[in-house]
């Protein structure tokens, strides 16, 4: 797929094409302007590269309203296949531990939109919780909450902390999850010079483990549309879950 400017394996195109073809058979669709493989290519160009509807309409020879319908349909199909938390926890139970962290896809908002402003990141966005395996591979991503929601509150809202504890899955997280309890491990708090040598050693080891979680964040951010979504906040969850489905089913 590099010849069309997409840094994705052809498996992503084949996977989405199969889903769209099945969707058309389910709906009894007889004819459309673009066949399933071309619709899949259009959608991947939008999600991965951030091409606008107008750019895609011109490139694929269809109207912008058709592009919008094609994208919405594909995102819906993909998002429906994203694993829920229970499924992710079952996968996590086979790992030595997992890494929990939050990411903030930024959005355009004015200063008055306080529910979307993250004090931690100093910008407006949506809070998405991410679980990664010990190698930093993405296992699960949550629904998006307003950016003002703190990471620990978001984790509790989604039931992540309780689910990990019930399954006995050890979890490493940063200071934003202080007080989470259960199986969540966080670094020691306090100024570095006031920590004991043992506490400093623990925090260094802890930081090395958590750093691997950045790879999971990079996996989501590789989808350019999620770097700064230009859509309604209500659609961001579907976009995140669509990207998660594509990653889990087509990554090598």
CSV table of C-alpha atoms in Angstrom, one decimal:
chain,number,residue,atom,x,y,z
A,1,UNK,CA,0.0,0.0,0.0
A,2,UNK,CA,3.0,2.3,-0.1
A,3,UNK,CA,2.3,3.2,-3.7
A,4,UNK,CA,-0.7,5.2,-2.5
A,5,UNK,CA,1.1,6.8,0.4
A,6,UNK,CA,-0.1,4.5,3.2
A,7,UNK,CA,2.4,3.0,5.6
A,8,UNK,CA,0.3,0.0,6.2
A,9,UNK,CA,0.6,-3.6,5.2
A,10,UNK,CA,-1.7,-4.9,2.5
A,11,UNK,CA,-3.4,-7.1,5.2
A,12,UNK,CA,-5.2,-4.0,6.5
A,13,UNK,CA,-6.7,-3.4,3.1
A,14,UNK,CA,-7.7,-7.0,2.7
A,15,UNK,CA,-9.2,-7.1,6.2
A,16,UNK,CA,-11.3,-4.0,5.8
A,17,UNK,CA,-12.3,-5.1,2.2
A,18,UNK,CA,-13.7,-8.4,3.5
A,19,UNK,CA,-15.6,-6.6,6.3
A,20,UNK,CA,-17.2,-4.1,3.8
A,21,UNK,CA,-18.0,-6.9,1.3
A,22,UNK,CA,-19.8,-8.8,4.1
A,23,UNK,CA,-21.6,-5.7,5.1
A,24,UNK,CA,-22.9,-5.1,1.6
A,25,UNK,CA,-24.1,-8.7,1.3
A,26,UNK,CA,-25.9,-8.3,4.7
A,27,UNK,CA,-27.6,-5.2,3.4
A,28,UNK,CA,-28.3,-6.7,0.0
A,29,UNK,CA,-26.5,-3.8,-1.7
A,30,UNK,CA,-26.4,-4.4,-5.5
A,31,UNK,CA,-24.3,-1.6,-6.8
A,32,UNK,CA,-22.2,1.3,-5.5
A,33,UNK,CA,-19.8,3.8,-7.1
A,34,UNK,CA,-16.8,2.1,-5.5
A,35,UNK,CA,-16.2,-1.6,-4.9
A,36,UNK,CA,-15.3,-2.8,-1.4
A,37,UNK,CA,-11.5,-2.7,-2.0
A,38,UNK,CA,-11.7,0.9,-3.2
A,39,UNK,CA,-13.9,1.9,-0.3
A,40,UNK,CA,-11.5,0.3,2.1
A,41,UNK,CA,-8.6,2.2,0.5
A,42,UNK,CA,-10.5,5.5,0.8
A,43,UNK,CA,-11.3,4.9,4.4
A,44,UNK,CA,-7.7,3.9,5.3
A,45,UNK,CA,-6.4,7.0,3.6
A,46,UNK,CA,-8.7,9.1,5.7
A,47,UNK,CA,-7.9,7.3,9.0
A,48,UNK,CA,-4.2,6.8,8.5
A,49,UNK,CA,-3.2,10.0,6.6
A,50,UNK,CA,-6.0,12.4,7.6
A,51,UNK,CA,-7.0,13.2,4.1
A,52,UNK,CA,-10.1,15.4,4.0
A,53,UNK,CA,-13.4,14.4,2.5
A,54,UNK,CA,-12.8,16.9,-0.3
A,55,UNK,CA,-9.4,15.5,-1.1
A,56,UNK,CA,-10.8,12.0,-1.1
A,57,UNK,CA,-13.8,12.9,-3.2
A,58,UNK,CA,-11.5,14.4,-5.9
A,59,UNK,CA,-9.1,11.5,-5.8
A,60,UNK,CA,-11.7,8.7,-6.0
A,61,UNK,CA,-14.1,10.5,-8.3
A,62,UNK,CA,-17.1,10.6,-5.9
A,63,UNK,CA,-19.0,13.3,-4.0
A,64,UNK,CA,-18.1,14.4,-0.5
A,65,UNK,CA,-21.4,13.1,0.8
A,66,UNK,CA,-20.5,9.7,-0.6
A,67,UNK,CA,-17.1,9.8,1.1
A,68,UNK,CA,-18.8,10.7,4.4
A,69,UNK,CA,-21.1,7.7,4.1
A,70,UNK,CA,-18.3,5.4,3.2
A,71,UNK,CA,-16.2,6.5,6.1
A,72,UNK,CA,-19.0,6.4,8.6
A,73,UNK,CA,-20.0,2.9,7.5
A,74,UNK,CA,-16.5,1.5,7.8
A,75,UNK,CA,-15.8,3.1,11.1
A,76,UNK,CA,-19.0,1.6,12.5
A,77,UNK,CA,-18.1,-1.8,11.2
A,78,UNK,CA,-14.6,-1.7,12.6
A,79,UNK,CA,-15.6,-0.2,16.0
A,80,UNK,CA,-18.2,-2.9,16.6
A,81,UNK,CA,-15.3,-5.5,16.5
A,82,UNK,CA,-13.1,-3.8,19.1
A,83,UNK,CA,-12.6,-6.0,22.2
A,84,UNK,CA,-14.4,-5.0,25.3
A,85,UNK,CA,-12.6,-4.7,28.6
A,86,UNK,CA,-13.5,-8.3,29.7
A,87,UNK,CA,-12.0,-9.7,26.5
A,88,UNK,CA,-8.8,-7.5,27.0
A,89,UNK,CA,-8.5,-8.7,30.6
A,90,UNK,CA,-8.6,-12.3,29.6
A,91,UNK,CA,-5.8,-11.6,27.1
A,92,UNK,CA,-3.9,-9.7,29.8
A,93,UNK,CA,-4.2,-12.6,32.3
A,94,UNK,CA,-1.8,-14.5,30.0
A,95,UNK,CA,0.8,-11.8,30.4
A,96,UNK,CA,3.3,-11.3,33.2
A,97,UNK,CA,1.9,-7.8,33.7
A,98,UNK,CA,0.3,-5.0,31.8
A,99,UNK,CA,1.0,-1.2,31.6
A,100,UNK,CA,-1.9,1.3,32.1
A,101,UNK,CA,-1.7,4.8,30.8
A,102,UNK,CA,-3.8,7.6,29.5
A,103,UNK,CA,-3.5,9.6,26.3
A,104,UNK,CA,-5.2,12.8,25.2
A,105,UNK,CA,-6.2,13.1,21.5
A,106,UNK,CA,-6.4,17.0,21.2
A,107,UNK,CA,-9.5,18.7,20.0
A,108,UNK,CA,-10.4,22.3,19.0
A,109,UNK,CA,-12.2,23.9,21.8
A,110,UNK,CA,-12.5,27.4,23.3
A,111,UNK,CA,-11.3,28.2,26.8
A,112,UNK,CA,-14.9,28.1,28.1
A,113,UNK,CA,-15.1,24.4,27.3
A,114,UNK,CA,-13.7,23.4,30.7
A,115,UNK,CA,-14.9,19.8,30.7
A,116,UNK,CA,-12.5,19.1,27.8
A,117,UNK,CA,-9.5,20.9,29.2
A,118,UNK,CA,-6.8,18.7,30.7
A,119,UNK,CA,-4.8,20.3,33.4
A,120,UNK,CA,-2.1,17.7,33.1
A,121,UNK,CA,-1.6,18.3,29.3
A,122,UNK,CA,-2.5,22.0,29.4
A,123,UNK,CA,-4.8,21.6,26.3
A,124,UNK,CA,-8.3,20.5,25.3
A,125,UNK,CA,-8.8,16.9,24.4
A,126,UNK,CA,-10.4,13.6,25.2
A,127,UNK,CA,-9.1,11.1,27.8
A,128,UNK,CA,-8.5,7.6,26.4
A,129,UNK,CA,-7.2,4.9,28.7
A,130,UNK,CA,-4.8,2.3,27.1
A,131,UNK,CA,-3.6,-1.1,28.3
A,132,UNK,CA,-0.4,-2.5,26.8
A,133,UNK,CA,1.4,-5.8,27.3
A,134,UNK,CA,5.0,-6.1,28.7
A,135,UNK,CA,6.4,-5.4,25.3
A,136,UNK,CA,4.4,-2.2,24.8
A,137,UNK,CA,2.0,-3.8,22.4
A,138,UNK,CA,-1.5,-2.4,22.4
A,139,UNK,CA,-4.1,-4.6,24.0
A,140,UNK,CA,-7.1,-2.4,24.6
A,141,UNK,CA,-8.3,1.2,24.4
A,142,UNK,CA,-11.2,2.7,26.3
A,143,UNK,CA,-14.1,4.9,25.2
A,144,UNK,CA,-13.1,8.6,25.2
A,145,UNK,CA,-14.0,10.8,28.1
A,146,UNK,CA,-13.7,14.6,28.4
A,147,UNK,CA,-10.1,15.7,28.9
A,148,UNK,CA,-10.8,17.2,32.3
A,149,UNK,CA,-11.3,13.7,33.7
A,150,UNK,CA,-8.2,12.6,35.6
A,151,UNK,CA,-6.6,9.3,34.6
A,152,UNK,CA,-7.4,7.5,37.9
A,153,UNK,CA,-11.0,8.7,37.7
A,154,UNK,CA,-11.2,7.5,34.1
A,155,UNK,CA,-9.8,4.1,35.0
A,156,UNK,CA,-12.3,3.7,37.8
A,157,UNK,CA,-15.2,4.9,35.5
A,158,UNK,CA,-14.3,2.2,32.9
A,159,UNK,CA,-13.9,-0.4,35.7
A,160,UNK,CA,-10.3,-1.1,34.7
A,161,UNK,CA,-8.8,-1.2,38.3
A,162,UNK,CA,-11.4,-3.6,39.6
A,163,UNK,CA,-11.2,-5.8,36.5
A,164,UNK,CA,-7.4,-6.1,36.8
A,165,UNK,CA,-7.7,-6.9,40.6
A,166,UNK,CA,-10.3,-9.5,40.1
A,167,UNK,CA,-8.2,-11.2,37.4
A,168,UNK,CA,-5.0,-10.9,39.5
A,169,UNK,CA,-3.2,-9.1,36.7
A,170,UNK,CA,-0.3,-7.0,37.9
A,171,UNK,CA,-0.3,-3.5,36.4
A,172,UNK,CA,2.3,-0.7,36.2
A,173,UNK,CA,1.1,2.9,36.0
A,174,UNK,CA,2.4,6.4,36.6
A,175,UNK,CA,1.8,8.8,39.4
A,176,UNK,CA,-1.6,9.8,38.0
A,177,UNK,CA,-2.9,6.6,39.3
A,178,UNK,CA,-1.7,7.1,42.9
A,179,UNK,CA,-4.1,5.5,45.3
A,180,UNK,CA,-5.7,3.2,42.8
A,181,UNK,CA,-5.0,0.1,44.9
A,182,UNK,CA,-5.6,-3.4,43.8
A,183,UNK,CA,-2.9,-4.7,41.6
A,184,UNK,CA,-1.8,-1.3,40.2
A,185,UNK,CA,1.7,-0.4,41.1
A,186,UNK,CA,2.8,3.3,41.0
A,187,UNK,CA,6.2,4.9,41.7
A,188,UNK,CA,7.1,6.5,45.0
A,189,UNK,CA,6.0,10.1,45.4
A,190,UNK,CA,8.2,12.9,46.5
A,191,UNK,CA,11.3,14.9,45.4
A,192,UNK,CA,14.0,12.7,44.0
A,193,UNK,CA,16.7,13.9,46.4
A,194,UNK,CA,14.4,13.1,49.4
A,195,UNK,CA,13.7,9.5,48.3
A,196,UNK,CA,15.9,6.7,49.8
A,197,UNK,CA,18.4,4.9,47.6
A,198,UNK,CA,16.0,1.9,47.5
A,199,UNK,CA,13.0,4.1,46.5
A,200,UNK,CA,15.1,5.7,43.8
A,201,UNK,CA,16.1,2.3,42.4
A,202,UNK,CA,12.4,1.2,42.4
A,203,UNK,CA,11.4,4.3,40.6
A,204,UNK,CA,14.1,3.9,37.9
A,205,UNK,CA,13.0,0.3,37.3
A,206,UNK,CA,9.4,1.4,37.3
A,207,UNK,CA,10.1,4.1,34.7
A,208,UNK,CA,11.8,1.7,32.4
A,209,UNK,CA,8.8,-0.6,32.4
A,210,UNK,CA,6.3,2.2,31.9
A,211,UNK,CA,8.4,3.7,29.0
A,212,UNK,CA,7.4,0.6,27.0
A,213,UNK,CA,3.8,1.8,27.2
A,214,UNK,CA,4.7,4.7,25.0
A,215,UNK,CA,4.8,2.2,22.1
A,216,UNK,CA,1.1,1.6,22.6
A,217,UNK,CA,0.4,5.3,22.5
A,218,UNK,CA,2.4,5.6,19.4
A,219,UNK,CA,0.3,2.9,17.8
A,220,UNK,CA,-2.8,5.0,18.2
A,221,UNK,CA,-1.1,8.2,17.2
A,222,UNK,CA,0.1,6.5,14.0
A,223,UNK,CA,-3.4,7.0,12.8
A,224,UNK,CA,-3.2,10.7,11.9
A,225,UNK,CA,-6.9,11.3,12.3
A,226,UNK,CA,-6.4,10.6,16.1
A,227,UNK,CA,-3.6,13.2,16.5
A,228,UNK,CA,-6.1,15.9,16.3
A,229,UNK,CA,-9.6,14.7,15.4
A,230,UNK,CA,-11.6,17.2,13.4
A,231,UNK,CA,-15.0,15.8,14.3
A,232,UNK,CA,-17.7,15.8,17.0
A,233,UNK,CA,-16.4,14.5,20.3
A,234,UNK,CA,-19.1,11.9,20.2
A,235,UNK,CA,-17.3,10.2,17.2
A,236,UNK,CA,-13.9,10.0,18.8
A,237,UNK,CA,-14.6,6.7,20.7
A,238,UNK,CA,-15.6,5.0,17.4
A,239,UNK,CA,-12.5,6.3,15.7
A,240,UNK,CA,-10.3,5.0,18.6
A,241,UNK,CA,-12.0,1.6,18.5
A,242,UNK,CA,-11.8,1.4,14.7
A,243,UNK,CA,-8.0,2.0,14.9
A,244,UNK,CA,-7.7,-0.6,17.7
A,245,UNK,CA,-9.6,-3.2,15.6
A,246,UNK,CA,-7.3,-2.6,12.6
A,247,UNK,CA,-4.2,-2.8,14.7
A,248,UNK,CA,-5.2,-6.0,16.5
A,249,UNK,CA,-6.3,-7.8,13.3
A,250,UNK,CA,-3.6,-6.7,10.8
A,251,UNK,CA,-0.4,-6.0,12.8
A,252,UNK,CA,2.5,-8.5,12.4
